[in-house]
Amino acid sequence: MLFPRRQSTVFLMINKARKLLRGSLGPAFFALAFALFTSCGGQPARSRVVEPAPTAYVREFDNEILRIAENARETLDVFFRHLSAPGEGESDFFVKCAFRVDGDDISAEQIWIGDIALQDGLFYGVVSSAPIHLDEIAIGDSVQFDIGAITDWMFTRNGMIIGGHSIRSLLQRIPEEERSESQRRTLQMFE
């Protein structure tokens, strides 16, 4: 299944999502990351945990983003190896997944998922970015996802970002003189 659907029995894990948002990366980074990773147009997101930031809109035929998604799926073994046995200073593990959007001008919205677990052969995680087009999903919801729908992954090592290539690509597209201080600091966090 390329675009996973939310399970009908979604349970909220708001405390875990809040913990993720207060993690070593800090809320400023996650507000920026949430905005950058929501592809396609829409109205501002409503969020129970963070205020939404401006959204980055990415066209389906964006070759760089498509290349990043393909590379993310090809290197999932690296991500899962670190997730299952984090090295010294490694934390904040996330995947970005495409979820099908029904009844809209877009076909999918990409959302960051944290607190990843494998249970009975299925992958689950906690929504960590504010959806714009998926009204049934909110930050803190537990969702099932298919690893074939992963379009990026990331974790941190001693405060530096490993992976997260879509974040880096989207930030680098912003002209230097238009980047906020937060965006500049985030770019400096990449290994």
Tab-separated table of C-alpha atoms in Angstrom:
chain	number	residue	atom	x	y	z
A	1	MET	CA	0.000	0.000	0.000
A	2	LEU	CA	1.702	3.187	-1.179
A	3	PHE	CA	-0.370	5.657	0.834
A	4	PRO	CA	-1.456	4.263	4.200
A	5	ARG	CA	-4.829	5.065	5.670
A	6	ARG	CA	-5.365	5.985	9.291
A	7	GLN	CA	-6.666	3.132	11.350
A	8	SER	CA	-10.258	3.428	12.432
A	9	THR	CA	-9.277	2.995	16.089
A	10	VAL	CA	-6.827	5.831	16.575
A	11	PHE	CA	-5.706	6.513	20.111
A	12	LEU	CA	-4.171	9.788	21.212
A	13	MET	CA	-0.668	9.926	22.618
A	14	ILE	CA	-0.423	13.668	23.197
A	15	ASN	CA	2.032	13.406	26.068
A	16	LYS	CA	4.485	11.481	23.910
A	17	ALA	CA	4.104	14.011	21.085
A	18	ARG	CA	4.745	16.851	23.514
A	19	LYS	CA	7.850	15.049	24.749
A	20	LEU	CA	9.067	14.754	21.154
A	21	LEU	CA	8.422	18.438	20.574
A	22	ARG	CA	10.407	19.373	23.686
A	23	GLY	CA	13.276	17.027	22.758
A	24	SER	CA	16.838	17.991	22.036
A	25	LEU	CA	15.940	19.696	18.761
A	26	GLY	CA	13.569	22.143	20.377
A	27	PRO	CA	10.170	23.479	19.300
A	28	ALA	CA	11.567	26.012	16.836
A	29	PHE	CA	13.098	23.273	14.719
A	30	PHE	CA	9.942	21.160	14.764
A	31	ALA	CA	7.710	24.095	13.869
A	32	LEU	CA	9.992	24.702	10.899
A	33	ALA	CA	10.207	21.025	10.010
A	34	PHE	CA	6.432	20.578	10.215
A	35	ALA	CA	5.939	23.458	7.831
A	36	LEU	CA	8.607	22.322	5.396
A	37	PHE	CA	7.435	18.745	5.168
A	38	THR	CA	3.796	19.248	4.457
A	39	SER	CA	3.705	19.090	0.709
A	40	CYS	CA	0.840	20.493	-1.362
A	41	GLY	CA	-1.420	23.515	-0.831
A	42	GLY	CA	-3.979	24.302	1.790
A	43	GLN	CA	-5.060	26.493	4.620
A	44	PRO	CA	-3.028	26.954	7.786
A	45	ALA	CA	-2.920	23.853	9.958
A	46	ARG	CA	-4.544	23.692	13.343
A	47	SER	CA	-2.278	22.264	15.974
A	48	ARG	CA	-2.782	21.223	19.553
A	49	VAL	CA	0.907	21.460	20.413
A	50	VAL	CA	2.672	24.036	18.246
A	51	GLU	CA	1.640	27.043	16.253
A	52	PRO	CA	1.781	26.354	12.520
A	53	ALA	CA	4.503	28.020	10.467
A	54	PRO	CA	4.283	28.896	6.770
A	55	THR	CA	3.968	25.743	4.691
A	56	ALA	CA	6.333	24.690	1.930
A	57	TYR	CA	4.411	23.493	-1.097
A	58	VAL	CA	6.072	20.887	-3.264
A	59	ARG	CA	4.774	19.818	-6.651
A	60	GLU	CA	4.410	16.105	-7.347
A	61	PHE	CA	6.905	16.326	-10.204
A	62	ASP	CA	9.641	17.953	-8.141
A	63	ASN	CA	12.548	15.768	-9.265
A	64	GLU	CA	14.781	16.570	-6.279
A	65	ILE	CA	12.083	15.660	-3.741
A	66	LEU	CA	11.287	12.487	-5.710
A	67	ARG	CA	15.001	11.553	-5.686
A	68	ILE	CA	15.156	12.186	-1.934
A	69	ALA	CA	12.106	9.939	-1.369
A	70	GLU	CA	13.633	7.146	-3.449
A	71	ASN	CA	16.938	7.446	-1.587
A	72	ALA	CA	15.109	7.415	1.762
A	73	ARG	CA	13.438	4.104	0.898
A	74	GLU	CA	16.734	2.649	-0.377
A	75	THR	CA	18.521	3.538	2.878
A	76	LEU	CA	15.828	2.528	5.374
A	77	ASP	CA	18.129	-0.220	6.650
A	78	VAL	CA	20.470	2.505	7.963
A	79	PHE	CA	17.591	4.275	9.730
A	80	PHE	CA	16.145	1.119	11.286
A	81	ARG	CA	19.587	-0.101	12.387
A	82	HIS	CA	20.085	3.136	14.357
A	83	LEU	CA	16.486	3.153	15.617
A	84	SER	CA	16.789	-0.383	16.987
A	85	ALA	CA	20.180	0.230	18.638
A	86	PRO	CA	20.842	3.978	18.993
A	87	GLY	CA	24.491	4.906	19.143
A	88	GLU	CA	26.086	7.390	21.523
A	89	GLY	CA	24.090	10.653	21.454
A	90	GLU	CA	21.454	9.417	18.949
A	91	SER	CA	17.802	10.319	19.484
A	92	ASP	CA	14.749	11.980	17.889
A	93	PHE	CA	13.946	9.304	15.264
A	94	PHE	CA	11.324	10.270	12.649
A	95	VAL	CA	10.053	9.122	9.261
A	96	LYS	CA	8.052	11.213	6.817
A	97	CYS	CA	5.181	9.291	5.201
A	98	ALA	CA	2.727	10.088	2.444
A	99	PHE	CA	-0.934	9.677	3.441
A	100	ARG	CA	-3.720	9.595	0.850
A	101	VAL	CA	-6.040	12.604	0.818
A	102	ASP	CA	-9.600	11.994	-0.378
A	103	GLY	CA	-11.840	14.651	-1.883
A	104	ASP	CA	-9.192	17.327	-2.413
A	105	ASP	CA	-7.146	18.702	-5.295
A	106	ILE	CA	-4.105	16.808	-4.016
A	107	SER	CA	-3.515	13.081	-3.782
A	108	ALA	CA	-1.274	12.884	-0.720
A	109	GLU	CA	0.061	14.830	2.234
A	110	GLN	CA	3.392	14.067	3.841
A	111	ILE	CA	3.541	13.919	7.614
A	112	TRP	CA	6.361	13.311	10.090
A	113	ILE	CA	5.898	10.284	12.355
A	114	GLY	CA	7.865	9.660	15.550
A	115	ASP	CA	7.805	7.105	18.366
A	116	ILE	CA	8.039	4.338	15.761
A	117	ALA	CA	7.192	0.764	16.736
A	118	LEU	CA	6.671	-2.577	14.996
A	119	GLN	CA	3.754	-4.576	16.354
A	120	ASP	CA	2.335	-7.774	14.859
A	121	GLY	CA	4.205	-7.105	11.607
A	122	LEU	CA	2.757	-3.585	11.216
A	123	PHE	CA	4.495	-0.235	11.678
A	124	TYR	CA	2.975	2.378	14.003
A	125	GLY	CA	4.011	5.816	15.131
A	126	VAL	CA	2.817	9.097	16.572
A	127	VAL	CA	1.946	12.013	14.285
A	128	SER	CA	4.544	14.712	14.929
A	129	SER	CA	3.645	17.368	12.342
A	130	ALA	CA	0.361	19.210	11.921
A	131	PRO	CA	-1.626	17.878	8.953
A	132	ILE	CA	-3.333	20.416	6.708
A	133	HIS	CA	-5.535	18.237	4.477
A	134	LEU	CA	-6.080	15.232	6.735
A	135	ASP	CA	-8.834	16.355	9.099
A	136	GLU	CA	-9.018	12.960	10.812
A	137	ILE	CA	-5.358	13.026	11.865
A	138	ALA	CA	-3.789	15.407	14.398
A	139	ILE	CA	-0.515	15.764	16.254
A	140	GLY	CA	-0.354	13.069	18.900
A	141	ASP	CA	-2.506	10.524	17.050
A	142	SER	CA	-1.164	7.009	16.671
A	143	VAL	CA	-1.207	5.865	13.048
A	144	GLN	CA	-0.278	2.765	11.123
A	145	PHE	CA	2.008	3.320	8.142
A	146	ASP	CA	3.588	1.308	5.360
A	147	ILE	CA	7.353	1.575	4.925
A	148	GLY	CA	6.729	1.876	1.172
A	149	ALA	CA	5.125	5.270	1.868
A	150	ILE	CA	8.238	6.678	3.588
A	151	THR	CA	9.611	9.707	1.749
A	152	ASP	CA	12.333	10.779	4.206
A	153	TRP	CA	13.814	9.821	7.565
A	154	MET	CA	15.942	11.536	10.156
A	155	PHE	CA	17.438	11.323	13.612
A	156	THR	CA	19.907	13.381	15.578
A	157	ARG	CA	23.385	12.543	16.772
A	158	ASN	CA	24.803	14.912	19.380
A	159	GLY	CA	22.471	17.679	18.171
A	160	MET	CA	23.294	17.226	14.470
A	161	ILE	CA	20.700	16.038	11.940
A	162	ILE	CA	21.337	12.742	10.175
A	163	GLY	CA	19.104	12.275	7.112
A	164	GLY	CA	16.299	14.816	6.768
A	165	HIS	CA	17.366	15.495	3.190
A	166	SER	CA	14.004	17.021	2.264
A	167	ILE	CA	14.385	19.590	5.060
A	168	ARG	CA	17.825	20.543	3.820
A	169	SER	CA	16.693	20.727	0.181
A	170	LEU	CA	13.683	22.912	0.936
A	171	LEU	CA	15.683	25.239	3.192
A	172	GLN	CA	18.436	25.609	0.605
A	173	ARG	CA	15.829	26.777	-1.921
A	174	ILE	CA	15.113	29.839	0.198
A	175	PRO	CA	17.412	32.679	-0.905
A	176	GLU	CA	20.004	33.395	1.808
A	177	GLU	CA	18.739	36.934	2.354
A	178	GLU	CA	15.183	35.630	2.931
A	179	ARG	CA	16.073	32.886	5.428
A	180	SER	CA	15.084	33.433	9.018
A	181	GLU	CA	17.631	32.993	11.786
A	182	SER	CA	15.897	29.754	12.747
A	183	GLN	CA	16.230	28.466	9.178
A	184	ARG	CA	19.935	29.355	9.123
A	185	ARG	CA	20.522	27.552	12.430
A	186	THR	CA	18.646	24.490	11.175
A	187	LEU	CA	20.802	24.351	8.023
A	188	GLN	CA	23.908	24.393	10.224
A	189	MET	CA	22.626	21.304	12.090
A	190	PHE	CA	23.107	18.968	9.117
A	191	GLU	CA	26.095	16.615	9.097
